[in-house]
CSV table of C-alpha atoms and ligand atoms in Angstrom, one decimal:
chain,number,residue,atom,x,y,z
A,1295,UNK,CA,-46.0,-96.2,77.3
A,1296,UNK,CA,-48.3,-93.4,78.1
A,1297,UNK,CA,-51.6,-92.8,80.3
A,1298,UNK,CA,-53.0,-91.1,77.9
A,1299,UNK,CA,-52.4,-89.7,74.1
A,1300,UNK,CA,-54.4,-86.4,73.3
A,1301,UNK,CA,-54.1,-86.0,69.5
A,1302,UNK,CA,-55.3,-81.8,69.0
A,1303,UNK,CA,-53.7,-79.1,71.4
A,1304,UNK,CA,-56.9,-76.9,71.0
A,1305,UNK,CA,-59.6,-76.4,73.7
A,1306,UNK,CA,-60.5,-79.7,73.8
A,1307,UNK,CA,-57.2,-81.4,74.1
A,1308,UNK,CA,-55.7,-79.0,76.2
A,1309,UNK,CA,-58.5,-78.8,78.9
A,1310,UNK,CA,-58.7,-82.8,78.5
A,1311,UNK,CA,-54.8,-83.2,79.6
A,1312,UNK,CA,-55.3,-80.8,82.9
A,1313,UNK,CA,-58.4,-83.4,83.9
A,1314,UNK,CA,-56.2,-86.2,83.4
A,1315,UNK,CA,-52.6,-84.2,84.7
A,1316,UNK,CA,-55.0,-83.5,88.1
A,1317,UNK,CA,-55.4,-87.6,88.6
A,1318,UNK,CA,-51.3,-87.5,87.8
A,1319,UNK,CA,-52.1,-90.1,84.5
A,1320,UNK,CA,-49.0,-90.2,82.4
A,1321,UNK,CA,-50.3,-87.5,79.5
A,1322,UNK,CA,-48.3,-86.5,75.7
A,1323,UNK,CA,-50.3,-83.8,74.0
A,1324,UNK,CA,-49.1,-83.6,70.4
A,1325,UNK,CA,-50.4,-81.2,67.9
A,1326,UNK,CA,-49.0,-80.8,64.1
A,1327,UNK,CA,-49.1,-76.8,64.6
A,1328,UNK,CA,-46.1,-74.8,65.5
A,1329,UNK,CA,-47.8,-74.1,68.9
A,1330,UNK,CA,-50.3,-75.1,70.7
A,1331,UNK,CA,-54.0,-73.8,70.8
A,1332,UNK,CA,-55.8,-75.0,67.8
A,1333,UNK,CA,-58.3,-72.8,66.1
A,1334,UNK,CA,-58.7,-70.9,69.6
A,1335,UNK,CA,-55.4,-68.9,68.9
A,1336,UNK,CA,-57.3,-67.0,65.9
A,1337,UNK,CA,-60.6,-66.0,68.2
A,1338,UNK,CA,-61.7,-62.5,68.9
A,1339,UNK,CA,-65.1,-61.6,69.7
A,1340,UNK,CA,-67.2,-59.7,71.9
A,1341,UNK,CA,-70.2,-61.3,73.4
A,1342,UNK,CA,-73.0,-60.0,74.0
A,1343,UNK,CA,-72.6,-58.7,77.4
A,1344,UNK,CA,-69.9,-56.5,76.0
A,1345,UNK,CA,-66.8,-58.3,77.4
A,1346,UNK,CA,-64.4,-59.6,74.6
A,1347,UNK,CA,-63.4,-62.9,74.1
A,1348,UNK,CA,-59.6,-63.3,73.4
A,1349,UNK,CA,-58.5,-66.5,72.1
A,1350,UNK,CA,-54.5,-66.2,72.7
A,1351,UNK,CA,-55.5,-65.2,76.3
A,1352,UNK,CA,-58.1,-68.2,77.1
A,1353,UNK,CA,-55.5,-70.4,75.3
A,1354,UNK,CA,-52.4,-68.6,78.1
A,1355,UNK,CA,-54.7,-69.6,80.9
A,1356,UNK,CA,-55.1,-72.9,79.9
A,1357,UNK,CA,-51.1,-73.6,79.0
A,1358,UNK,CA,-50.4,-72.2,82.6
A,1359,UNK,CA,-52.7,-74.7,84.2
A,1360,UNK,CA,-51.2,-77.5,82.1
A,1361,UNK,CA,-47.3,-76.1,82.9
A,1362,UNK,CA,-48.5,-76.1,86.5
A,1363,UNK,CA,-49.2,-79.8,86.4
A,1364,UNK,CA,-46.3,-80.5,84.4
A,1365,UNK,CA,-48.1,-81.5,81.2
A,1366,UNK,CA,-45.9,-82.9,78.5
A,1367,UNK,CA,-46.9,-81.2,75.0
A,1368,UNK,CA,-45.5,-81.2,71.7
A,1369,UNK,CA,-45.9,-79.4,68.9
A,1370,UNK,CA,-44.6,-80.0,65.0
A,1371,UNK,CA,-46.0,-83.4,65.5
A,1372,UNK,CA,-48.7,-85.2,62.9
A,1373,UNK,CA,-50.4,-88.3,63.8
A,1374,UNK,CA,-51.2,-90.0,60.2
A,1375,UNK,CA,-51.8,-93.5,61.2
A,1376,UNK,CA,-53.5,-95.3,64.5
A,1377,UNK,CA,-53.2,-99.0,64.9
A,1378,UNK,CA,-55.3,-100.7,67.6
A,1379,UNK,CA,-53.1,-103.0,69.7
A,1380,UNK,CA,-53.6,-105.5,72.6
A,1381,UNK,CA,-53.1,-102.8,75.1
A,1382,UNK,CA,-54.1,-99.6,73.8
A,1383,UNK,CA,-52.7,-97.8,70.6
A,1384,UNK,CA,-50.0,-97.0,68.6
A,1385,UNK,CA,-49.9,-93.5,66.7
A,1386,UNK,CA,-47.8,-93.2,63.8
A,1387,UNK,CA,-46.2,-89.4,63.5
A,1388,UNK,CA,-43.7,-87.4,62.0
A,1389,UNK,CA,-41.2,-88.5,65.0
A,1390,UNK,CA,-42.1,-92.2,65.3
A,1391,UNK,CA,-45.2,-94.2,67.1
A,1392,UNK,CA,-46.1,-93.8,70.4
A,1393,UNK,CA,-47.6,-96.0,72.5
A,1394,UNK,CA,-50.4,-95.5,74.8
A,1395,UNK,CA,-53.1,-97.1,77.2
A,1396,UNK,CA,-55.8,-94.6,75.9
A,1397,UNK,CA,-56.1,-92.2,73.8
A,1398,UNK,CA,-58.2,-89.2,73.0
A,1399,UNK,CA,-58.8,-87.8,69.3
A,1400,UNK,CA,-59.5,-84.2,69.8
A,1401,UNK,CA,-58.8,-82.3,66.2
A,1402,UNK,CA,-61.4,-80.2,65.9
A,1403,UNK,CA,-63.1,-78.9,62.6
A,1404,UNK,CA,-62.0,-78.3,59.1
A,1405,UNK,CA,-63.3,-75.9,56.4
A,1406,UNK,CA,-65.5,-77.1,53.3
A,1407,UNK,CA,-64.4,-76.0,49.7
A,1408,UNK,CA,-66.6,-73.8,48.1
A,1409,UNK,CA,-65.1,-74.0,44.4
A,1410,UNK,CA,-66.4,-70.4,42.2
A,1411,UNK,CA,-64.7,-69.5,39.1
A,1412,UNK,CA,-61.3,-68.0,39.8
A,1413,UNK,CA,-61.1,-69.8,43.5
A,1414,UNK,CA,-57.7,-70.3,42.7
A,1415,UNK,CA,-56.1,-67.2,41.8
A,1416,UNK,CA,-53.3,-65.6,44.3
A,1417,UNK,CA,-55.4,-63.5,47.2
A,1418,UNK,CA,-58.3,-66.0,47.2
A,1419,UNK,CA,-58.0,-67.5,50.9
A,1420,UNK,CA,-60.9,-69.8,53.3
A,1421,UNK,CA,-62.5,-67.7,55.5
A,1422,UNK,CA,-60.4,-69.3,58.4
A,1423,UNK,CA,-56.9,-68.5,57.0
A,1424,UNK,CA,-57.8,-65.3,56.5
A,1425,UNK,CA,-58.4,-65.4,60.6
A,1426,UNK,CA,-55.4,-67.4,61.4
A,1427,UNK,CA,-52.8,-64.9,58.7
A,1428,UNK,CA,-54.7,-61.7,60.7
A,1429,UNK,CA,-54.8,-63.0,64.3
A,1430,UNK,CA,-52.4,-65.5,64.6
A,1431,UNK,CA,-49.4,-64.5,62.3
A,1432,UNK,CA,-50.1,-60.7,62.1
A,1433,UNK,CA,-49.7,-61.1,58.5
A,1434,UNK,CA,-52.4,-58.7,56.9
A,1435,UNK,CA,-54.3,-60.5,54.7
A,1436,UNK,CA,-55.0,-57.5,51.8
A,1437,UNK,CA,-56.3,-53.9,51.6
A,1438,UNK,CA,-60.2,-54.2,50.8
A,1439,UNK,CA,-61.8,-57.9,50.2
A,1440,UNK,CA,-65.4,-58.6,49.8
A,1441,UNK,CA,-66.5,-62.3,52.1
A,1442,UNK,CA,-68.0,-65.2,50.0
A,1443,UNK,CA,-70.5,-66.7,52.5
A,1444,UNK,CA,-72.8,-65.8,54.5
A,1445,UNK,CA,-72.8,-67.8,58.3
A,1446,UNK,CA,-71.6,-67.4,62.0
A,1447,UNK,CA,-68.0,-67.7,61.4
A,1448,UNK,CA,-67.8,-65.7,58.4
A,1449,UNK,CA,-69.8,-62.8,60.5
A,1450,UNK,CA,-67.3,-63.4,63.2
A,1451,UNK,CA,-64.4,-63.2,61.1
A,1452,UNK,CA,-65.4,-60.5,58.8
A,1453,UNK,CA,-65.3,-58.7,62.2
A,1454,UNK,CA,-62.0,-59.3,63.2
A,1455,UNK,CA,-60.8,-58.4,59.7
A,1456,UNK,CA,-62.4,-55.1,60.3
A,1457,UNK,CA,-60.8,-54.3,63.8
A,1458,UNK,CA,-57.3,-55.4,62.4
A,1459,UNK,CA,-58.1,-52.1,60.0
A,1460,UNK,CA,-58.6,-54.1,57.1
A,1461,UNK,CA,-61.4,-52.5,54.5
A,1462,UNK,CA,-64.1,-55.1,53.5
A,1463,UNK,CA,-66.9,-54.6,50.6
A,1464,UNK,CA,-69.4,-56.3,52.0
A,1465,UNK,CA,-70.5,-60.4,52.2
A,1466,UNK,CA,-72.0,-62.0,49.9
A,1467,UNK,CA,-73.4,-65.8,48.8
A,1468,UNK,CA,-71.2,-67.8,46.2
A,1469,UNK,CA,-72.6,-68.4,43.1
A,1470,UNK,CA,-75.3,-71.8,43.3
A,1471,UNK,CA,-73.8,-74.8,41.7
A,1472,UNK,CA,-74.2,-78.4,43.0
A,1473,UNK,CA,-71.5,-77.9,45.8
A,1474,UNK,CA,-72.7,-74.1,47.0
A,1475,UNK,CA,-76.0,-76.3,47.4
A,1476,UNK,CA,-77.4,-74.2,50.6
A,1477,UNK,CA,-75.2,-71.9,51.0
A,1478,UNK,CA,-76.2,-70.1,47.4
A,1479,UNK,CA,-79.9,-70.2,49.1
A,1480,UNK,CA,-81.2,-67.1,50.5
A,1481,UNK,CA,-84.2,-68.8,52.3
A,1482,UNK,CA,-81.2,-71.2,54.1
A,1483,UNK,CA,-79.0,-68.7,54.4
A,1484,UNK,CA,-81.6,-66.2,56.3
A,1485,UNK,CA,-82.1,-69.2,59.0
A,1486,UNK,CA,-78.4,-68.9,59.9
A,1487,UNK,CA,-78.3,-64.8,59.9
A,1488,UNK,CA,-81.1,-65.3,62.7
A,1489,UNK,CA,-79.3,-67.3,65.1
A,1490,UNK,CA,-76.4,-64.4,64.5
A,1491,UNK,CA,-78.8,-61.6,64.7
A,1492,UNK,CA,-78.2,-60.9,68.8
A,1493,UNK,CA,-74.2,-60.2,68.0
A,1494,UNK,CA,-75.4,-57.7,66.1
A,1495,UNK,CA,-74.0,-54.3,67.3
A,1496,UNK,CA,-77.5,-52.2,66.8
A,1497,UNK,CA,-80.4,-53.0,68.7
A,1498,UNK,CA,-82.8,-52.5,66.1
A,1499,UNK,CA,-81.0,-56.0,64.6
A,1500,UNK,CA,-81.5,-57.4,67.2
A,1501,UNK,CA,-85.4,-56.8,68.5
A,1502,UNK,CA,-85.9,-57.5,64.2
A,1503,UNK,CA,-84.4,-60.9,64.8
A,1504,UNK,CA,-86.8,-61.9,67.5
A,1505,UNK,CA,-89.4,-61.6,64.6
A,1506,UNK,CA,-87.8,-63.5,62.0
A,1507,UNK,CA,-87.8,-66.9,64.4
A,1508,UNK,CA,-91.0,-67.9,62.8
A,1509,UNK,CA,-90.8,-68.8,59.2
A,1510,UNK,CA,-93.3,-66.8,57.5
A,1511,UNK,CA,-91.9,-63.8,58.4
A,1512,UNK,CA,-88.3,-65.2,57.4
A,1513,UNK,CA,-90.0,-65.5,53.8
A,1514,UNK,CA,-90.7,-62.4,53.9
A,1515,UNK,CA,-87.8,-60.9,55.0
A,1516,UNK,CA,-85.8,-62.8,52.6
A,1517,UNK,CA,-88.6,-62.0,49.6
A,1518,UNK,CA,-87.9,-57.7,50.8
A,1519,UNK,CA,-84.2,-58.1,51.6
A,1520,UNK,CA,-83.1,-54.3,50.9
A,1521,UNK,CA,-81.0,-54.4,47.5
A,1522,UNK,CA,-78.1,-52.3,50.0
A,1523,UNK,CA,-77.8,-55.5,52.3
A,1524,UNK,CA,-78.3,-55.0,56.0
A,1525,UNK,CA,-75.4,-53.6,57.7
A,1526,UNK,CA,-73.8,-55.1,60.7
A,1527,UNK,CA,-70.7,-53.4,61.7
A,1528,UNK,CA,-71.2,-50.7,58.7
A,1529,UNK,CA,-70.8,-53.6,56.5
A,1530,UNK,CA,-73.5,-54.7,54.1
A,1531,UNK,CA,-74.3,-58.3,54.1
A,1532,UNK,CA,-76.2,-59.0,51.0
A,1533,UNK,CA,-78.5,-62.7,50.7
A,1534,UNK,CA,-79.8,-61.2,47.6
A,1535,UNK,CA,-76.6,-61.0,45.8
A,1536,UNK,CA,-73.7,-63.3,44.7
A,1537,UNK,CA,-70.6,-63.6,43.9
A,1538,UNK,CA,-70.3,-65.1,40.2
A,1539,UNK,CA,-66.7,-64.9,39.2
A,1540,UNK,CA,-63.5,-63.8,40.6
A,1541,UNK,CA,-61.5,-62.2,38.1
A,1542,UNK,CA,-57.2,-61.0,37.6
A,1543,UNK,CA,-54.6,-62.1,35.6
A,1544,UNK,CA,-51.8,-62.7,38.0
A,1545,UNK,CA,-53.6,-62.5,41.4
A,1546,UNK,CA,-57.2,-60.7,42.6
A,1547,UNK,CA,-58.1,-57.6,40.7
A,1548,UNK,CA,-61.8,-57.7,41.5
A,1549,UNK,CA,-65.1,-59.6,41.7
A,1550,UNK,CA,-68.2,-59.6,39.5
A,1551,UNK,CA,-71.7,-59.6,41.9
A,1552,UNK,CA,-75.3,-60.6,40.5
A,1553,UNK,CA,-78.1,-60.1,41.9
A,1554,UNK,CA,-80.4,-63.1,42.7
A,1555,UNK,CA,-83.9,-64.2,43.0
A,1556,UNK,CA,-85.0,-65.5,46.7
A,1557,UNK,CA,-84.1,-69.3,45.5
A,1558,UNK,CA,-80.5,-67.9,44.1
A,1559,UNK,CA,-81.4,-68.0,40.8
A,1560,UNK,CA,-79.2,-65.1,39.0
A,1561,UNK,CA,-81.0,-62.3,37.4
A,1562,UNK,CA,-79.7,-61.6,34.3
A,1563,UNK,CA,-78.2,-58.3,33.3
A,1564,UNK,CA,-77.5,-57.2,36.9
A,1565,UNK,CA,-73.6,-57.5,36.8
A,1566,UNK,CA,-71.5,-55.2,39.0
A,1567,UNK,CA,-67.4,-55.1,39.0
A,1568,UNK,CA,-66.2,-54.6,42.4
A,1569,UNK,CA,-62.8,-53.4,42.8
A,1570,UNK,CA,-61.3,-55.6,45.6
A,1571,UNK,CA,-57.6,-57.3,46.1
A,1572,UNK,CA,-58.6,-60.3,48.1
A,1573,UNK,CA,-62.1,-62.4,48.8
A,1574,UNK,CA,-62.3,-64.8,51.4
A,1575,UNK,CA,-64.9,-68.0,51.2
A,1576,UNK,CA,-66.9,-69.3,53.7
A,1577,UNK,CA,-68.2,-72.8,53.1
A,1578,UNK,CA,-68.8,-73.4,56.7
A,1579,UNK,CA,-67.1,-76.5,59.4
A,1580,UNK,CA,-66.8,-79.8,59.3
A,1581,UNK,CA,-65.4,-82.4,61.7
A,1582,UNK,CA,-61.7,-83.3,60.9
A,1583,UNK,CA,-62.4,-87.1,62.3
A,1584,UNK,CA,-60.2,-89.5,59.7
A,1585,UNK,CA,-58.0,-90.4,62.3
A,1586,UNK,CA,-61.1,-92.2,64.3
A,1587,UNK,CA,-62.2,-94.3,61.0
A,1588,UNK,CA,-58.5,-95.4,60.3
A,1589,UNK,CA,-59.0,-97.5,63.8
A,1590,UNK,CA,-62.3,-98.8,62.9
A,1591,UNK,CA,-64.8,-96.6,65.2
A,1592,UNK,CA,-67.9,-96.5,64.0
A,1593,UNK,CA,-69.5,-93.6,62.3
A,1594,UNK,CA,-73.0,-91.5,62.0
A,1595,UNK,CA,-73.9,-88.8,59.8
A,1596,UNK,CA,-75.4,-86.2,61.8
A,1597,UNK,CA,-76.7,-82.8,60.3
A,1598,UNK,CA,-77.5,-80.9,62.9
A,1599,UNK,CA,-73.1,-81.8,64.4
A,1600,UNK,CA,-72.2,-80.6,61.0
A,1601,UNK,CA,-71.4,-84.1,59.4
A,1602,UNK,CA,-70.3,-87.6,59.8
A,1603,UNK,CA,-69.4,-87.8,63.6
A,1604,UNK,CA,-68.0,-91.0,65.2
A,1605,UNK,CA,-70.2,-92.5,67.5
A,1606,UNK,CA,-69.7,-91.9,71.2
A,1607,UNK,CA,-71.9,-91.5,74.8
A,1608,UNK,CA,-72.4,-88.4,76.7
A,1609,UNK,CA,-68.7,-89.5,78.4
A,1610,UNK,CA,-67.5,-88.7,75.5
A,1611,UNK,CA,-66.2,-92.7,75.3
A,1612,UNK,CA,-66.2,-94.1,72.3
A,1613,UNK,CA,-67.4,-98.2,71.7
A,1614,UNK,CA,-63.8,-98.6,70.9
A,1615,UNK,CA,-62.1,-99.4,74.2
A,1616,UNK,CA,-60.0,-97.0,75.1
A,1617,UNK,CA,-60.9,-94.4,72.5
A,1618,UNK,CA,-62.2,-90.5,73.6
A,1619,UNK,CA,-63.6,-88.0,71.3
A,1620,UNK,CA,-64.2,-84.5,72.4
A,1621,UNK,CA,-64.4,-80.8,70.9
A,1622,UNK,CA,-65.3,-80.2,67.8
A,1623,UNK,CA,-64.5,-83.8,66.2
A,1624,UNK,CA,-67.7,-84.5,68.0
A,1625,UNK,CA,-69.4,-81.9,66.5
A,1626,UNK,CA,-69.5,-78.2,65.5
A,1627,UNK,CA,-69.6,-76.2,68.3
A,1628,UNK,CA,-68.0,-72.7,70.1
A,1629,UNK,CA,-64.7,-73.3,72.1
A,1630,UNK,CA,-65.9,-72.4,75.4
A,1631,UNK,CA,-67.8,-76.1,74.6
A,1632,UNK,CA,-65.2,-77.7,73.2
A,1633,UNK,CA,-63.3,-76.8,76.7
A,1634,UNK,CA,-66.1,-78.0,78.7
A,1635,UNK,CA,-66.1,-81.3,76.4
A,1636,UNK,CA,-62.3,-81.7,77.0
A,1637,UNK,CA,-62.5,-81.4,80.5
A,1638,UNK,CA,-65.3,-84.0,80.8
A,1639,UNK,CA,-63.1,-86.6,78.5
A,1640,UNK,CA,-60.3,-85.9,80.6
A,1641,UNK,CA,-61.9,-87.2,83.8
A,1642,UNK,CA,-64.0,-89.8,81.5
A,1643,UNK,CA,-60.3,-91.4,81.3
A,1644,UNK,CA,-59.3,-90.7,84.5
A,1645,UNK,CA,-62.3,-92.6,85.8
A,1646,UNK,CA,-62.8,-89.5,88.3
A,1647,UNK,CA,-66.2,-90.4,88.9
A,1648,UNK,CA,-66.4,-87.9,91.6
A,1649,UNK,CA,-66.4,-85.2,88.7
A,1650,UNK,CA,-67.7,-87.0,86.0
A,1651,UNK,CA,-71.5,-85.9,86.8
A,1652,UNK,CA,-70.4,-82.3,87.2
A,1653,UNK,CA,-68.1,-81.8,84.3
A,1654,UNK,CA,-71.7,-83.5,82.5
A,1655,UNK,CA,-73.9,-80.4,83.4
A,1656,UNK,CA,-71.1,-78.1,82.9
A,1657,UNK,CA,-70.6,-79.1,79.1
A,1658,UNK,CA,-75.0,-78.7,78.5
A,1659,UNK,CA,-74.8,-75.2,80.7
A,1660,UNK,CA,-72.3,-73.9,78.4
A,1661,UNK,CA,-74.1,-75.3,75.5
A,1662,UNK,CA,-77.4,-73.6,76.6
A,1663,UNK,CA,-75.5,-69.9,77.6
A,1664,UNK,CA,-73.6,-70.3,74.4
A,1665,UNK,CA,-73.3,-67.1,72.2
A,1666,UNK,CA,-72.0,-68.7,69.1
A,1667,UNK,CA,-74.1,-71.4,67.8
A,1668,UNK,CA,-73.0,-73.1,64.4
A,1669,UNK,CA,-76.2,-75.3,63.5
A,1670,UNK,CA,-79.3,-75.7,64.5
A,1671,UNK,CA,-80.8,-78.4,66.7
A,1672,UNK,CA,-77.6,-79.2,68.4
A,1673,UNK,CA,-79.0,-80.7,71.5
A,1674,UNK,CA,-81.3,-82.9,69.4
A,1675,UNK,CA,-78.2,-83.9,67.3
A,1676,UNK,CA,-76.1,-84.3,70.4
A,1677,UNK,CA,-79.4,-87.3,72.0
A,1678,UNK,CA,-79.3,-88.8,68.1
A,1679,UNK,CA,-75.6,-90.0,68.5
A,1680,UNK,CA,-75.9,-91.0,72.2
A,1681,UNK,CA,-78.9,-93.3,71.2
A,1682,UNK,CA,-76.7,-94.5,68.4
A,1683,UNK,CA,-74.3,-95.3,71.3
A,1684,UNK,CA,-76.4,-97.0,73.5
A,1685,UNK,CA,-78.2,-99.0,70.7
A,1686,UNK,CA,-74.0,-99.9,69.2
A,1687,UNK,CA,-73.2,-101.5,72.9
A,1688,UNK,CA,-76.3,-103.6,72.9
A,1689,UNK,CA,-75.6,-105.5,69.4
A,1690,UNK,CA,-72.2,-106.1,70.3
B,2268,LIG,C1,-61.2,-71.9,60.7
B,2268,LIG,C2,-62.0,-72.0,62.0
B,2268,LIG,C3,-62.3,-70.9,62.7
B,2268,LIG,C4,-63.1,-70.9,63.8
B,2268,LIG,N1,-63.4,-69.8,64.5
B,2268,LIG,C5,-64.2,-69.8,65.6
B,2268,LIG,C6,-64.5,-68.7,66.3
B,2268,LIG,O1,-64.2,-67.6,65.9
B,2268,LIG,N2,-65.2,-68.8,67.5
B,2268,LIG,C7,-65.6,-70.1,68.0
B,2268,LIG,O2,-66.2,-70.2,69.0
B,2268,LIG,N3,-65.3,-71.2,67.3
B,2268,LIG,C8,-64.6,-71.1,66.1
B,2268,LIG,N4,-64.2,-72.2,65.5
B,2268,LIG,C9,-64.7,-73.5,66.0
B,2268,LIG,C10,-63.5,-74.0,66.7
B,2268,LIG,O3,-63.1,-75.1,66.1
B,2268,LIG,C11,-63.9,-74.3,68.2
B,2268,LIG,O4,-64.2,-73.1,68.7
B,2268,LIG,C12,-62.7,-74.9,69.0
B,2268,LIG,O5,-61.5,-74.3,68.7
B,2268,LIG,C13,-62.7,-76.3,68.8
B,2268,LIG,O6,-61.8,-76.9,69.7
B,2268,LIG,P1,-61.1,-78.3,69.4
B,2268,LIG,O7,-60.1,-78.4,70.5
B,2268,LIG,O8,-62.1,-79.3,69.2
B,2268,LIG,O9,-60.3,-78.1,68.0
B,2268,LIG,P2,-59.2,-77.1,67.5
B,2268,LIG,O10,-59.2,-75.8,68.2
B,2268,LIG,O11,-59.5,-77.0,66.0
B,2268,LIG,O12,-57.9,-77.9,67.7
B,2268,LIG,C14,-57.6,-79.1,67.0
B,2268,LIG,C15,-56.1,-79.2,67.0
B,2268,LIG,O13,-55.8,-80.5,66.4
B,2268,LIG,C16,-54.6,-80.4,65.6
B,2268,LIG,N5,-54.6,-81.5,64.7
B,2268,LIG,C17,-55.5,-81.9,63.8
B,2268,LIG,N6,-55.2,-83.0,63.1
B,2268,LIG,C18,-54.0,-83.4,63.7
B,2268,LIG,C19,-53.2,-84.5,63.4
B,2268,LIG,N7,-53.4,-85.4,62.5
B,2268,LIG,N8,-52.0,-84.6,64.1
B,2268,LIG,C20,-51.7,-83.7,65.1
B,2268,LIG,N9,-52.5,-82.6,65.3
B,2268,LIG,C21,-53.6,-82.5,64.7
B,2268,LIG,C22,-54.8,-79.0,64.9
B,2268,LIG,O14,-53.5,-78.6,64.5
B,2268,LIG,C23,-55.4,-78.2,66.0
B,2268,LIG,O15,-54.5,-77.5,66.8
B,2268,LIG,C24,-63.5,-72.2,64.3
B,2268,LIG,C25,-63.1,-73.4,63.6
B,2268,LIG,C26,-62.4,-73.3,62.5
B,2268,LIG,C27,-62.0,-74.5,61.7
């Protein structure tokens, strides 16, 4: 019988088990990946002070402060099944059920399809696979791609591909159907390249997105988008352009672009061939949080957290007794957050109330400094489902 199960081994779990190792709770962190880390592993940016963000070094520092307090973690193992007992839980997995007091669901985010003709021919990969085959598994992904989707992680990504030495065409929207929905919108899509804008290496970007926060003169931008794209990193991102088909017989050969009007309507006759031997789609992140439902915690849908979010308070406890959310589950954010969530569930379980308060500012301060930001009106998102919390415990 454990303390303490952390399902996830990413930021969030891993920072969680170090809170509860320091208050010496009995802790197993299991992830289904080879090793541990989660979508940290693949992350390599530099922020805009200039200093570089290396996943598989944040992800060292935290594994030597968890081997330090002797933190039991195992990898290779997948939790399908969670039953609520009279004392905690039992989580079904791969190598049996495991029994624990608490337990803390921390399994981040998972990529939405983004189906376009010829999606499933050889050298057609998510956006995030492409990251994890390049920085991860050293496995290069192709020799010149073009990116379907235009957002913060598929900027981000795009850029790794690029110091790995891998040639991209350019990115470019998918083709509008009824799942593309937004993402085939320019207008949308320019709302998101603002909030991107101060990554960008020149500072004419930059200044030029300072402008573009107030919508008129996003219309406009949008309505005069240069038919060349803007470059960022020498790359052309196009929101006047789409991908309609990805065409090959046996694997990628190339794909065919359109142009678009400023709703992504596609302007007939305007088809170009590109020559390219891999494309990589970007439907953005959603929370991976089945596990939480299977027990019965309720849910909210909550845009601005990148979907349906189970409920929880700013303790990141959920009305479940017993169950903790934290990281990305709880909604879509960077992993310097999802770090400062763990930490804050961790001593949420270890009822460290000395460091509860603390570890509560730390997770907002990193929210406010934070250089990747996924949606929009996070913080407002963030008060809905606390309110939801609050409003849960008084009906029951
Ligand atoms: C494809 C992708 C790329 C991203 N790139 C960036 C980026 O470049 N920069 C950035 O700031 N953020 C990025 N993010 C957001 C990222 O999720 C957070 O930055 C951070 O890693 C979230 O931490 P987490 O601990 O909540 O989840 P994760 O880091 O995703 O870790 C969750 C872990 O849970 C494990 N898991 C899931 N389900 C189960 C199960 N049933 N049983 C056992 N284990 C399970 C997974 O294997 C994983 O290791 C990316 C997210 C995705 C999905």
């Amino acid at each position: 019988m454990y303390d303490v199960v952390i399902i996830g081994a990413g930021p969030a779990g891993l920072s969680a088990a170090i809170a509860c190792r320091e208050s010496d709770l009995k802790v197993l962190v299991i992830d289904e990946f080879p090793k541990p880390g989660g979508r940290l592993l693949g992350q390599l940016h530099q922020e805009p002070n200039g200093e570089w963000w290396n996943g598989i070094k944040e992800t060292q520092n935290l594994l030597d402060q968890a081997e330090k307090l002797h933190t039991e973690i195992t990898c290779g193992v997948s939790a399908h099944h969670i039953e609520k007992t009279e004392h905690g839980y039992m989580i079904h997995t791969n190598i049996g059920v495991l029994d624990t007091t608490n337990l803390l669901i921390a399994t981040g985010a998972a990529e939405t399809a983004v189906p376009i003709p010829g999606w499933t021919l050889p050298g057609v990969m998510s956006i995030g696979a492409a990251q994890v085959m390049t920085n991860v598994h050293r496995v290069r992904v192709g020799n010149k791609g073009v990116v379907v989707g235009v957002n913060v992680l598929s900027a981000a990504i795009a850029r790794e591909l690029q110091i790995a030495g891998i040639e991209l065409h350019s990115m470019a929207l998918p083709i509008s159907n009824p799942v593309t929905k937004n993402h085939a919108n320019p207008r949308h899509v320019m709302d998101g390249l603002v909030r991107i804008a101060h990554l960008a290496p020149s500072a004419f970007l930059r200044f030029g997105s300072k402008f573009a926060k107030s919508a008129w003169v996003r219309n406009i931008a949008v309505n005069f988008y240069p038919k060349s794209g803007v470059k960022m990193w020498g790359m052309p991102i196009h929101i006047r352009k789409a991908i309609v088909q990805i065409n090959g017989t046996e694997k990628v050969e190339s794909v065919t672009m359109c142009d678009i009007t400023s709703d992504g309507e596609i302007i007939a006759g305007s088809e170009k061939i590109i020559d390219v031997d891999f494309v990589c789609i970007a439907g953005g992140l959603y929370p991976l949080a089945e596990l939480a439902s299977v027990i019965g915690c309720p849910f909210q849908y909550v845009e601005e957290l990148g979907g349906h979010i189970p409920i929880h308070n700013e303790q990141m406890e959920t009305p479940l007794n017993g169950l903790y959310v934290a990281g990305n589950i709880t909604g879509i954010e960077s992993a310097k957050v999802a770090r400062a969530q763990g930490t804050l569930a961790g001593y949420s379980i270890a009822k460290n109330i000395d460091k509860i308060q603390q570890a509560m500012k730390d997770v907002k301060s990193t929210r406010d400094s934070a250089s990747i930001q996924f949606h929009p009106d996070i913080v407002e998102g963030r008060e809905r489902i606390h309110r939801s919390f609050q409003t849960y415990e008084k009906a029951q």
